[in-house]
mmCIF file with all atom_site columns, C-alpha atoms in Angstrom:
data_model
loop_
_atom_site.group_PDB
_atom_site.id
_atom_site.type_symbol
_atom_site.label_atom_id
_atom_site.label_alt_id
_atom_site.label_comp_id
_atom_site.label_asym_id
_atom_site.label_entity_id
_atom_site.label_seq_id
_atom_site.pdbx_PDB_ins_code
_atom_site.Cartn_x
_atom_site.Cartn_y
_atom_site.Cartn_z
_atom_site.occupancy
_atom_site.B_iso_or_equiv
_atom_site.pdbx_formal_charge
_atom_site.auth_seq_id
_atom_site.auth_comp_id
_atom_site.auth_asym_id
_atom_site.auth_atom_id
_atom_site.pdbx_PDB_model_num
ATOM 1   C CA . UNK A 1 1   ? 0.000   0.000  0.000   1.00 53.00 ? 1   UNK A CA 1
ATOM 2   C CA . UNK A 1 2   ? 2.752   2.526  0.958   1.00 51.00 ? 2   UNK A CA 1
ATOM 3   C CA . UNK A 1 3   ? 4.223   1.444  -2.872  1.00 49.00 ? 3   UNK A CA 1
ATOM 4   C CA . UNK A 1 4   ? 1.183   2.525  -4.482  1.00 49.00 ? 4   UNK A CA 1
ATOM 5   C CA . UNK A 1 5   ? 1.240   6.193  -2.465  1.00 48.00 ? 5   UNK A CA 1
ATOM 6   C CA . UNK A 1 6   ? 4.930   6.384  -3.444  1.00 47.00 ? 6   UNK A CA 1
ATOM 7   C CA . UNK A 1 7   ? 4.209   5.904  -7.207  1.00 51.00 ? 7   UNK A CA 1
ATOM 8   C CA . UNK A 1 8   ? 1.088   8.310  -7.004  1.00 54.00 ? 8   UNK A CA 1
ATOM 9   C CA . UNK A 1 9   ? 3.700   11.103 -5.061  1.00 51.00 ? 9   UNK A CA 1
ATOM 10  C CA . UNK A 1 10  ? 6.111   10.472 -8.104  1.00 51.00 ? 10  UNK A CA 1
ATOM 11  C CA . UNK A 1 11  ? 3.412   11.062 -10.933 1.00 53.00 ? 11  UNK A CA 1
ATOM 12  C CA . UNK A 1 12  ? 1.903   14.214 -8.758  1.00 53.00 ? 12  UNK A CA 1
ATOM 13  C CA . UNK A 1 13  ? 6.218   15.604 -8.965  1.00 50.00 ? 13  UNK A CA 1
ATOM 14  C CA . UNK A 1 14  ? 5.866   14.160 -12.781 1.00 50.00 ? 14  UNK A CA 1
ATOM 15  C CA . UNK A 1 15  ? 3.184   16.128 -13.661 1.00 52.00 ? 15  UNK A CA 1
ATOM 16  C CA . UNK A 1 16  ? 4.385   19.598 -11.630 1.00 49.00 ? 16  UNK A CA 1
ATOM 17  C CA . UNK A 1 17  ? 7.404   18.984 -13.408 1.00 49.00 ? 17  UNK A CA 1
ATOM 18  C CA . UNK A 1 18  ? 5.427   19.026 -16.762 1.00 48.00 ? 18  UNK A CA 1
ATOM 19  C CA . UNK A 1 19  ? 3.450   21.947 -16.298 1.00 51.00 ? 19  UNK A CA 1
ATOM 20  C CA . UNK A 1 20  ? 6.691   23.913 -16.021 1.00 48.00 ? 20  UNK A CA 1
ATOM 21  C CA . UNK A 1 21  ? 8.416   21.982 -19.510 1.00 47.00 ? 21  UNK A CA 1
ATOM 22  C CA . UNK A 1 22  ? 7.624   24.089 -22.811 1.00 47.00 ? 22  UNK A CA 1
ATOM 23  C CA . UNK A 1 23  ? 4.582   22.434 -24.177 1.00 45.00 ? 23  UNK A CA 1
ATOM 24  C CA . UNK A 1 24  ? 6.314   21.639 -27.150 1.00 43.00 ? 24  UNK A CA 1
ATOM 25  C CA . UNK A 1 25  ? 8.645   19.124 -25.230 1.00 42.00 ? 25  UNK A CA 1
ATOM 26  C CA . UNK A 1 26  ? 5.501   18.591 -23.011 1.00 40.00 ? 26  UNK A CA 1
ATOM 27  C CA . UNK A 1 27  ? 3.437   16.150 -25.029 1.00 39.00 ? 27  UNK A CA 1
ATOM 28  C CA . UNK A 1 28  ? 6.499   14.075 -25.679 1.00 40.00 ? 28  UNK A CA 1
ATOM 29  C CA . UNK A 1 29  ? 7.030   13.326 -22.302 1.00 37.00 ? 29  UNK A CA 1
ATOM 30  C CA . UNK A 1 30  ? 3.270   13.222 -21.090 1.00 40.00 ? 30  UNK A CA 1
ATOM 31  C CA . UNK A 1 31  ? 3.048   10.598 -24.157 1.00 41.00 ? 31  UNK A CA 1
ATOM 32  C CA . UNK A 1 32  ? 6.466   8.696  -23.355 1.00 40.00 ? 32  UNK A CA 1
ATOM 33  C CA . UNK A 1 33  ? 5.587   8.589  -19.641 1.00 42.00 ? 33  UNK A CA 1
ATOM 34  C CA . UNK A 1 34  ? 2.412   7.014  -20.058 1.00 42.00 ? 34  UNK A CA 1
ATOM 35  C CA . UNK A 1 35  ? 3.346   4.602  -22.757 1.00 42.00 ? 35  UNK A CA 1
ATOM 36  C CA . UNK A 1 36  ? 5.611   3.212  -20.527 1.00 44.00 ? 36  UNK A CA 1
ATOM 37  C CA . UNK A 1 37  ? 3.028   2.941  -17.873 1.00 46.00 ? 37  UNK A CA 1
ATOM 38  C CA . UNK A 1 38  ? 0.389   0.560  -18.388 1.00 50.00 ? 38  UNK A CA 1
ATOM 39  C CA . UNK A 1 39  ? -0.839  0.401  -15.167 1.00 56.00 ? 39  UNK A CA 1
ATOM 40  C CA . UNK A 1 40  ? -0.826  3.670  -14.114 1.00 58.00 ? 40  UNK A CA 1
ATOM 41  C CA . UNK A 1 41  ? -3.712  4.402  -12.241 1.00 67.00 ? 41  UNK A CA 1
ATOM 42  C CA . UNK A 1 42  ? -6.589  5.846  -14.332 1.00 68.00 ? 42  UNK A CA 1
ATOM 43  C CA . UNK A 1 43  ? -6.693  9.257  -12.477 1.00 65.00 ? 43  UNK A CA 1
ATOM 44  C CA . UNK A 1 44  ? -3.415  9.576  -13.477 1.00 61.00 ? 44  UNK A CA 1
ATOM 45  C CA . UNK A 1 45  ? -4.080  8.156  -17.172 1.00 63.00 ? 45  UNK A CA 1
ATOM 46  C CA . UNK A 1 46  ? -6.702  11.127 -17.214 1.00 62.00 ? 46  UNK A CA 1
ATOM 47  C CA . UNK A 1 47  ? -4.630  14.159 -16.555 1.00 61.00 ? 47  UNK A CA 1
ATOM 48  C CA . UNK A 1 48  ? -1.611  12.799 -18.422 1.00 57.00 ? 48  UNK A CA 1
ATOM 49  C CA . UNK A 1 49  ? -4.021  12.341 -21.766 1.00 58.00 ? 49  UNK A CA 1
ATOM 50  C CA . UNK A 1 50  ? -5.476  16.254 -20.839 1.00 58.00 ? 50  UNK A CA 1
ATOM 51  C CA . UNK A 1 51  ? -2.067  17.725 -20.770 1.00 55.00 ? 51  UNK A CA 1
ATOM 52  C CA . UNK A 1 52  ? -1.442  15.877 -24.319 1.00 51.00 ? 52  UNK A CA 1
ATOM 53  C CA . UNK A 1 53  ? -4.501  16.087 -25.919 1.00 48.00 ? 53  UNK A CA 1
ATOM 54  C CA . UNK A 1 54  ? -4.925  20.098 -25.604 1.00 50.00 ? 54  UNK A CA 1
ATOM 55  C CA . UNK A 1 55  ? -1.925  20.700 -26.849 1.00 54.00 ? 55  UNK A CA 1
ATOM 56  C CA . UNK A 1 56  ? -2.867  23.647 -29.350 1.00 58.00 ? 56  UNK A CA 1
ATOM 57  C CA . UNK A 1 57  ? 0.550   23.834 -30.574 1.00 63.00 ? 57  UNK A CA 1
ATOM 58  C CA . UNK A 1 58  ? 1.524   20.499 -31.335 1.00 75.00 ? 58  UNK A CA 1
ATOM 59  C CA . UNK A 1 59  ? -1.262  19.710 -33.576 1.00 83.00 ? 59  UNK A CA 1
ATOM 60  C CA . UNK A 1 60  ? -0.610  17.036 -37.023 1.00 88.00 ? 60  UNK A CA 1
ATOM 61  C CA . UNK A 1 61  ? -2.221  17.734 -40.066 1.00 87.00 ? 61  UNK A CA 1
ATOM 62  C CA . UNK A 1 62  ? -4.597  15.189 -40.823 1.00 91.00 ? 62  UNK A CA 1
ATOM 63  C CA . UNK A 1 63  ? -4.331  14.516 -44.888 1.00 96.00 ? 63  UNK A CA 1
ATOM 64  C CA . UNK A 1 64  ? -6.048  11.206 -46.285 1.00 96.00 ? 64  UNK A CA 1
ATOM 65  C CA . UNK A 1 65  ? -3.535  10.328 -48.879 1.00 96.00 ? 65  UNK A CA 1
ATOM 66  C CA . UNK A 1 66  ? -6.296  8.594  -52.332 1.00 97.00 ? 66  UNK A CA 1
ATOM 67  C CA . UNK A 1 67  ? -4.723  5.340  -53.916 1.00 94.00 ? 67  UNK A CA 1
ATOM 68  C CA . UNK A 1 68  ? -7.836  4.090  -56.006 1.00 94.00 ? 68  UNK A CA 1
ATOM 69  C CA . UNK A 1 69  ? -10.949 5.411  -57.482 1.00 95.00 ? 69  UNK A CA 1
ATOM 70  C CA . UNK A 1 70  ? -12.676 3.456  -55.022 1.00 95.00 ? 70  UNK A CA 1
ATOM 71  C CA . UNK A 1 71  ? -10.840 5.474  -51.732 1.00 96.00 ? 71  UNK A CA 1
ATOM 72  C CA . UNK A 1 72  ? -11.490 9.104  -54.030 1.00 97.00 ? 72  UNK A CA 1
ATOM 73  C CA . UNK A 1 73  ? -15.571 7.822  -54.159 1.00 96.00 ? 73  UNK A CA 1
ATOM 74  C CA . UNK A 1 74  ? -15.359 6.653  -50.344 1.00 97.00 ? 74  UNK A CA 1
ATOM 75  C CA . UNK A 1 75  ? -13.538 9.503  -49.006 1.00 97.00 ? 75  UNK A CA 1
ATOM 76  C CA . UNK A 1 76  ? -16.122 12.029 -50.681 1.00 97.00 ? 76  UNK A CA 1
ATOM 77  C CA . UNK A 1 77  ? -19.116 10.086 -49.268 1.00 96.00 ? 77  UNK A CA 1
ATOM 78  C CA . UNK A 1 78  ? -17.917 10.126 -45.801 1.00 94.00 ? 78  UNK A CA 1
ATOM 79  C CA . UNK A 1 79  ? -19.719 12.760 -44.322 1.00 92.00 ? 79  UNK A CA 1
ATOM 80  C CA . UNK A 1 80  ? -21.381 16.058 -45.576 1.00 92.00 ? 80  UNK A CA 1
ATOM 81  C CA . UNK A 1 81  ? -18.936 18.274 -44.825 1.00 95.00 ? 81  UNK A CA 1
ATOM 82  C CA . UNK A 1 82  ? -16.761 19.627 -47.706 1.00 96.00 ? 82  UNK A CA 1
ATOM 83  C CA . UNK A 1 83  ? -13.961 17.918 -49.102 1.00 97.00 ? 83  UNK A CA 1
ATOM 84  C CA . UNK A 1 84  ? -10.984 19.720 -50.291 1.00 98.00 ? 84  UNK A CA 1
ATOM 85  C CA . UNK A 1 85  ? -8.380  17.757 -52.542 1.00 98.00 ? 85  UNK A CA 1
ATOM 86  C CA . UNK A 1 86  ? -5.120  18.577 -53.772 1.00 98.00 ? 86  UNK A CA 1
ATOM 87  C CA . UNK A 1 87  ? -3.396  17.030 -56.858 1.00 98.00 ? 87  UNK A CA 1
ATOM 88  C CA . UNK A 1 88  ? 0.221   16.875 -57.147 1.00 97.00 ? 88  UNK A CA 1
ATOM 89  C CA . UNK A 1 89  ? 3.143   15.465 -58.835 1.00 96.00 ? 89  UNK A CA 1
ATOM 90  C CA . UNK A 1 90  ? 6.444   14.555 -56.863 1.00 94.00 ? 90  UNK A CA 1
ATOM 91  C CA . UNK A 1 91  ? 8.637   16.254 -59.137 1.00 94.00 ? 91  UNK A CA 1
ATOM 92  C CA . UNK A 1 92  ? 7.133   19.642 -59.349 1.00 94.00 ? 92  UNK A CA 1
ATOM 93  C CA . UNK A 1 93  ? 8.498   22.433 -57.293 1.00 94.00 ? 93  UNK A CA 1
ATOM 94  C CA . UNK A 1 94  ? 5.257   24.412 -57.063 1.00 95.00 ? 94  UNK A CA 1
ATOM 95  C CA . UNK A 1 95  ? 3.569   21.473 -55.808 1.00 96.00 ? 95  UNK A CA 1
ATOM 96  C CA . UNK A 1 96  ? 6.216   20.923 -52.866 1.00 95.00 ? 96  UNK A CA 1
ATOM 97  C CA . UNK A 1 97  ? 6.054   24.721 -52.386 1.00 94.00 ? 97  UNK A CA 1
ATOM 98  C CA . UNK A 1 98  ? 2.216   24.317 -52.230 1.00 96.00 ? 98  UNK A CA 1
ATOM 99  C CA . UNK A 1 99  ? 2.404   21.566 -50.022 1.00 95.00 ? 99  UNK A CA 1
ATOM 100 C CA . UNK A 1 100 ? 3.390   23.789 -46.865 1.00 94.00 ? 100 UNK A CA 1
ATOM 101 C CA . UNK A 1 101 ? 0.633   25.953 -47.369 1.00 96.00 ? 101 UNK A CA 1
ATOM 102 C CA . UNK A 1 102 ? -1.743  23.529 -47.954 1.00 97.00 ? 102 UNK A CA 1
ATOM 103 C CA . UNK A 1 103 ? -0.906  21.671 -45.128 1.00 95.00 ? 103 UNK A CA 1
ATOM 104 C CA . UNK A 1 104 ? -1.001  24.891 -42.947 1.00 94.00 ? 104 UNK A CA 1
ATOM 105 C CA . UNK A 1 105 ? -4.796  25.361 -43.943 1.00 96.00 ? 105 UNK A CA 1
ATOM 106 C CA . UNK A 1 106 ? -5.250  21.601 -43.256 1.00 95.00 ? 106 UNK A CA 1
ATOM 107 C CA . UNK A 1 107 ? -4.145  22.251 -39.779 1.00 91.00 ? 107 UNK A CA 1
ATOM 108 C CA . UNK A 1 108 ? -6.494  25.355 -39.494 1.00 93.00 ? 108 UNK A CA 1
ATOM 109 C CA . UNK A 1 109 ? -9.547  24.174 -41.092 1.00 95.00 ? 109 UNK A CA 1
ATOM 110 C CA . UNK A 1 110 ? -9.524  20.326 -41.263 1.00 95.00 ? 110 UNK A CA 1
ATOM 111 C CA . UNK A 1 111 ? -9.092  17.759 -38.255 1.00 93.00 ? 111 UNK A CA 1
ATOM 112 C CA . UNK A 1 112 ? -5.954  18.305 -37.089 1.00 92.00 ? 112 UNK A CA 1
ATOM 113 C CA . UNK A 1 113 ? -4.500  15.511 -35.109 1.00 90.00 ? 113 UNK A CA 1
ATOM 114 C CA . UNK A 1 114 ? -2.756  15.510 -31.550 1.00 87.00 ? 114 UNK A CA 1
ATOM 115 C CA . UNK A 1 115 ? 0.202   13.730 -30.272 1.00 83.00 ? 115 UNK A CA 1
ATOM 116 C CA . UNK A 1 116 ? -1.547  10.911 -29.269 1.00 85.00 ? 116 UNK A CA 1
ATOM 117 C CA . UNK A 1 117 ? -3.358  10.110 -32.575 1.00 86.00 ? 117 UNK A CA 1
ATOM 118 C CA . UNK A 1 118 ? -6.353  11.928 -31.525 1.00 89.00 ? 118 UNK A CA 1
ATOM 119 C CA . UNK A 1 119 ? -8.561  14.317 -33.447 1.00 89.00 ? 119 UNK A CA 1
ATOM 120 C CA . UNK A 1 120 ? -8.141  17.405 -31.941 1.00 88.00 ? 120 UNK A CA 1
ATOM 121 C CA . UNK A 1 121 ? -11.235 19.506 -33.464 1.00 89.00 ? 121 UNK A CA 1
ATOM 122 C CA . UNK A 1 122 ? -13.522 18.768 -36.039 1.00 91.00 ? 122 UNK A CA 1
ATOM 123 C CA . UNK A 1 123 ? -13.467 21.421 -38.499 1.00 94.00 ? 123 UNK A CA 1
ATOM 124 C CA . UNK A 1 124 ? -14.959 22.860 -41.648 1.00 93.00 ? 124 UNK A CA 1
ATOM 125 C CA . UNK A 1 125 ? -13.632 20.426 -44.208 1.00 96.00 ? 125 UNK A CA 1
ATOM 126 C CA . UNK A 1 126 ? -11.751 17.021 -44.841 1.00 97.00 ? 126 UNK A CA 1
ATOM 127 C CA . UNK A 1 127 ? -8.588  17.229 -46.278 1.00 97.00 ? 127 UNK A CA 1
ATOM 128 C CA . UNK A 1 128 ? -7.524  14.877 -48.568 1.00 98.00 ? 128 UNK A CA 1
ATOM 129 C CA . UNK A 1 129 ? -4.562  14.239 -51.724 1.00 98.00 ? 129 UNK A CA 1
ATOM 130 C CA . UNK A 1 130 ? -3.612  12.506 -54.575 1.00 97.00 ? 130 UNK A CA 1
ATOM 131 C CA . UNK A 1 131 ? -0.565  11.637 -56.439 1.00 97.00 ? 131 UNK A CA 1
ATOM 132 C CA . UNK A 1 132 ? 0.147   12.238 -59.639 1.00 95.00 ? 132 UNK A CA 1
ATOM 133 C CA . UNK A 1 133 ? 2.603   9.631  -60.366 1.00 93.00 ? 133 UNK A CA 1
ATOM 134 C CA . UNK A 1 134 ? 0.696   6.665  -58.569 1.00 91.00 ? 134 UNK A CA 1
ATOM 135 C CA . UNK A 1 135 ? -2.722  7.499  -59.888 1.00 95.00 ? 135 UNK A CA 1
ATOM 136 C CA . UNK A 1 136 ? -2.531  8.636  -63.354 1.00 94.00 ? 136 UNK A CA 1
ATOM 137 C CA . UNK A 1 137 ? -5.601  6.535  -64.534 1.00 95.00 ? 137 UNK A CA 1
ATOM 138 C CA . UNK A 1 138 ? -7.818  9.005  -61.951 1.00 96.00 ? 138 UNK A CA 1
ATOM 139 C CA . UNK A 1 139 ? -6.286  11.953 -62.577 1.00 96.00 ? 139 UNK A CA 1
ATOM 140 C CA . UNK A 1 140 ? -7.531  11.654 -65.889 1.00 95.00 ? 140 UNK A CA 1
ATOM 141 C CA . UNK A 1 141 ? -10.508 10.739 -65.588 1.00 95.00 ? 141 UNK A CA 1
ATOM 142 C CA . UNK A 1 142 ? -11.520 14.004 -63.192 1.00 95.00 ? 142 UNK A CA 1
ATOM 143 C CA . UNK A 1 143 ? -9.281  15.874 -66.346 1.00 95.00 ? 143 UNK A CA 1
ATOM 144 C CA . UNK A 1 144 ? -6.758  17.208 -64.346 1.00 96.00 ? 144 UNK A CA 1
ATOM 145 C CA . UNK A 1 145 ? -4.125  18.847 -66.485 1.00 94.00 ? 145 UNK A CA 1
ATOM 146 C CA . UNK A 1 146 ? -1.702  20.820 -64.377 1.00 95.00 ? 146 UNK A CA 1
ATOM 147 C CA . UNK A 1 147 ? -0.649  20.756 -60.790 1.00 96.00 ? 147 UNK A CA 1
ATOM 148 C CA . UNK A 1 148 ? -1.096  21.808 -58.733 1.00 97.00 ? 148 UNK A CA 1
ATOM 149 C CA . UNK A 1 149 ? -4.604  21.837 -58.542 1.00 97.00 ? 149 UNK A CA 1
ATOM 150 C CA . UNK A 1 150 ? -7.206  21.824 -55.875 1.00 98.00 ? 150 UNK A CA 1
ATOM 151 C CA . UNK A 1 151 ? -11.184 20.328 -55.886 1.00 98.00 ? 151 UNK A CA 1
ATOM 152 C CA . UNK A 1 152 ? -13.722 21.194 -53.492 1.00 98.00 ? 152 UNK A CA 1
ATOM 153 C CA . UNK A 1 153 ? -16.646 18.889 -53.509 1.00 97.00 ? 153 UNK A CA 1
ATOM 154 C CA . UNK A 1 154 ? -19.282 18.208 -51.001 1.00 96.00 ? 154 UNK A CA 1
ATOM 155 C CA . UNK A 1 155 ? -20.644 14.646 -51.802 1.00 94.00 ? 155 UNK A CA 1
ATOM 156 C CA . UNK A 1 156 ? -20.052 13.878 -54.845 1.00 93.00 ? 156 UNK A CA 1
ATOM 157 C CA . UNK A 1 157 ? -21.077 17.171 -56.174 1.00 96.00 ? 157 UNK A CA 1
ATOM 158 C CA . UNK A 1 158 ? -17.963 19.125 -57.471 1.00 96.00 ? 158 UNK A CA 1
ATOM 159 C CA . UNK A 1 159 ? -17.911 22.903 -56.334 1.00 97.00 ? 159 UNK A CA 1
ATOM 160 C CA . UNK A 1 160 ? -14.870 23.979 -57.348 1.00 96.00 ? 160 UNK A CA 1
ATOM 161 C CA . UNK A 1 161 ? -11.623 23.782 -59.214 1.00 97.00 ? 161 UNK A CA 1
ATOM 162 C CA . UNK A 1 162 ? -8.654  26.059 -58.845 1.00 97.00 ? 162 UNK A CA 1
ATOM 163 C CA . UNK A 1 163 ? -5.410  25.828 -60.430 1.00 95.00 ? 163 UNK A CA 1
ATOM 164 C CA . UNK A 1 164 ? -2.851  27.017 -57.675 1.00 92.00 ? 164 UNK A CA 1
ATOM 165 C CA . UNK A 1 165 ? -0.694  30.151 -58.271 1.00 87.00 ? 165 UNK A CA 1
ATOM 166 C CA . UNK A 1 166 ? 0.928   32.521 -55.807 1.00 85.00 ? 166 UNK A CA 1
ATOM 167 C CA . UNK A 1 167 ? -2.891  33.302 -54.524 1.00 89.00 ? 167 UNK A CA 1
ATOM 168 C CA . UNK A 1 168 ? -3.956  29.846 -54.500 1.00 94.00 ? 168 UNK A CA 1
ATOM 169 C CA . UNK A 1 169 ? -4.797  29.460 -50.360 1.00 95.00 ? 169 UNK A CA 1
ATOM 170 C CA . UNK A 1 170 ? -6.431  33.017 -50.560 1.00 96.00 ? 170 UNK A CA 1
ATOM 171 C CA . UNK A 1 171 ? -8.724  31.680 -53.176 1.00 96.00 ? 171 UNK A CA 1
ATOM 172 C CA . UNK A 1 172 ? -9.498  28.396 -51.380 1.00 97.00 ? 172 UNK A CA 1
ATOM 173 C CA . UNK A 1 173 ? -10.317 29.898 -48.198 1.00 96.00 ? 173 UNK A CA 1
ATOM 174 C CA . UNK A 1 174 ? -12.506 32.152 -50.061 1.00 96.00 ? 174 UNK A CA 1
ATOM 175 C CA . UNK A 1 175 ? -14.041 29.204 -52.228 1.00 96.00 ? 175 UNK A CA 1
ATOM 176 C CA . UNK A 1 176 ? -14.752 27.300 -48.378 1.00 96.00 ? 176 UNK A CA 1
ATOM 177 C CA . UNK A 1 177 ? -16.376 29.893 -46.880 1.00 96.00 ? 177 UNK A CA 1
ATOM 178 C CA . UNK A 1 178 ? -18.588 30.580 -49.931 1.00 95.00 ? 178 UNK A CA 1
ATOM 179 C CA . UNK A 1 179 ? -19.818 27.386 -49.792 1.00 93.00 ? 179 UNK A CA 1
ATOM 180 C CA . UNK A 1 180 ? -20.058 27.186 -46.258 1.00 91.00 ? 180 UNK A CA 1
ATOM 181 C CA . UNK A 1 181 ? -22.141 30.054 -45.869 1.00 85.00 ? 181 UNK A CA 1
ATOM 182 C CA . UNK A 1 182 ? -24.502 28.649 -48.874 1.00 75.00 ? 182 UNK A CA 1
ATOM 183 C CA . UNK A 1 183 ? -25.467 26.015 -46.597 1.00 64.00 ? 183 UNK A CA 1
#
């Protein structure tokens, strides 16, 4: 019994400790700590998975990568919210350029992800990508002709398309909200 007060004493210092370590370094060690500890006690399971999981700053973007048709046709019939889906080749320099962006508004209006593999917030849209190289066959069929290039759809209802120049994420966010406020 006096073990299990002594452990409890330790995670109490663990987690003062933590609330003084830069969040950034914070959900590492929340994360490590408790992966280690299986049977931690669940109180304890509890606050470390609070101090992880609202972790504004360390958030993942949260991009569904498309293989097939049938992944495009499932990932658009998901839910109703919109879909937003960037096409890209691996060898373009705009496209990597793009990418950052892209990724950035992911983070901001998609489901970013937490440390622990956890949706964070649900928001606006669904993010989504696909390959130029691996899926050439599907490319073609939606008649996508230079990259990069973003769809919008909700369902399977296509919205919008917008070949991305130095404006591109201005003109996304503007093509989202448009449709979100038709709605």
């Amino acid at each position: 019994m006096a073990r299990r007060y002594l452990i409890t004493a330790a995670a109490a210092v663990c987690i003062i400790i933590l609330a003084s370590v830069p969040s950034c370094c914070q959900s590492f060690t929340a994360h490590a700590t408790i992966s280690k500890r299986r049977n931690a006690s669940p109180h304890l399971q509890m606050i470390f998975r609070d101090l992880v999981s609202n972790d504004e700053i360390d958030l993942r973007v949260s991009i569904t990568s498309i293989q097939k048709k049938d992944d495009f046709e499932k990932f658009l019939q998901e839910d109703d919210r919109l879909c937003v889906i960037k096409f890209y080749a691996p060898f373009c320099k705009a496209c990597k350029a793009f990418g950052k962006k892209f990724r950035k508004l992911a983070i901001d209006r998609g489901d970013p992800i937490n440390s622990i593999g956890e949706v964070a917030r649900h928001g606006d849209a669904r993010f989504g990508e696909i390959e130029q190289v691996g899926n050439s066959k599907l490319v073609k069929e939606l008649g996508i002709k230079k990259f990069p290039t973003v769809l919008i759809y909700r369902g399977s209802e296509k919205l919008s398309e917008i070949t991305c120049k130095n404006d591109a994420i201005e003109k996304i966010t503007a093509e989202m909200d448009s449709h979100l406020t038709l709605r």
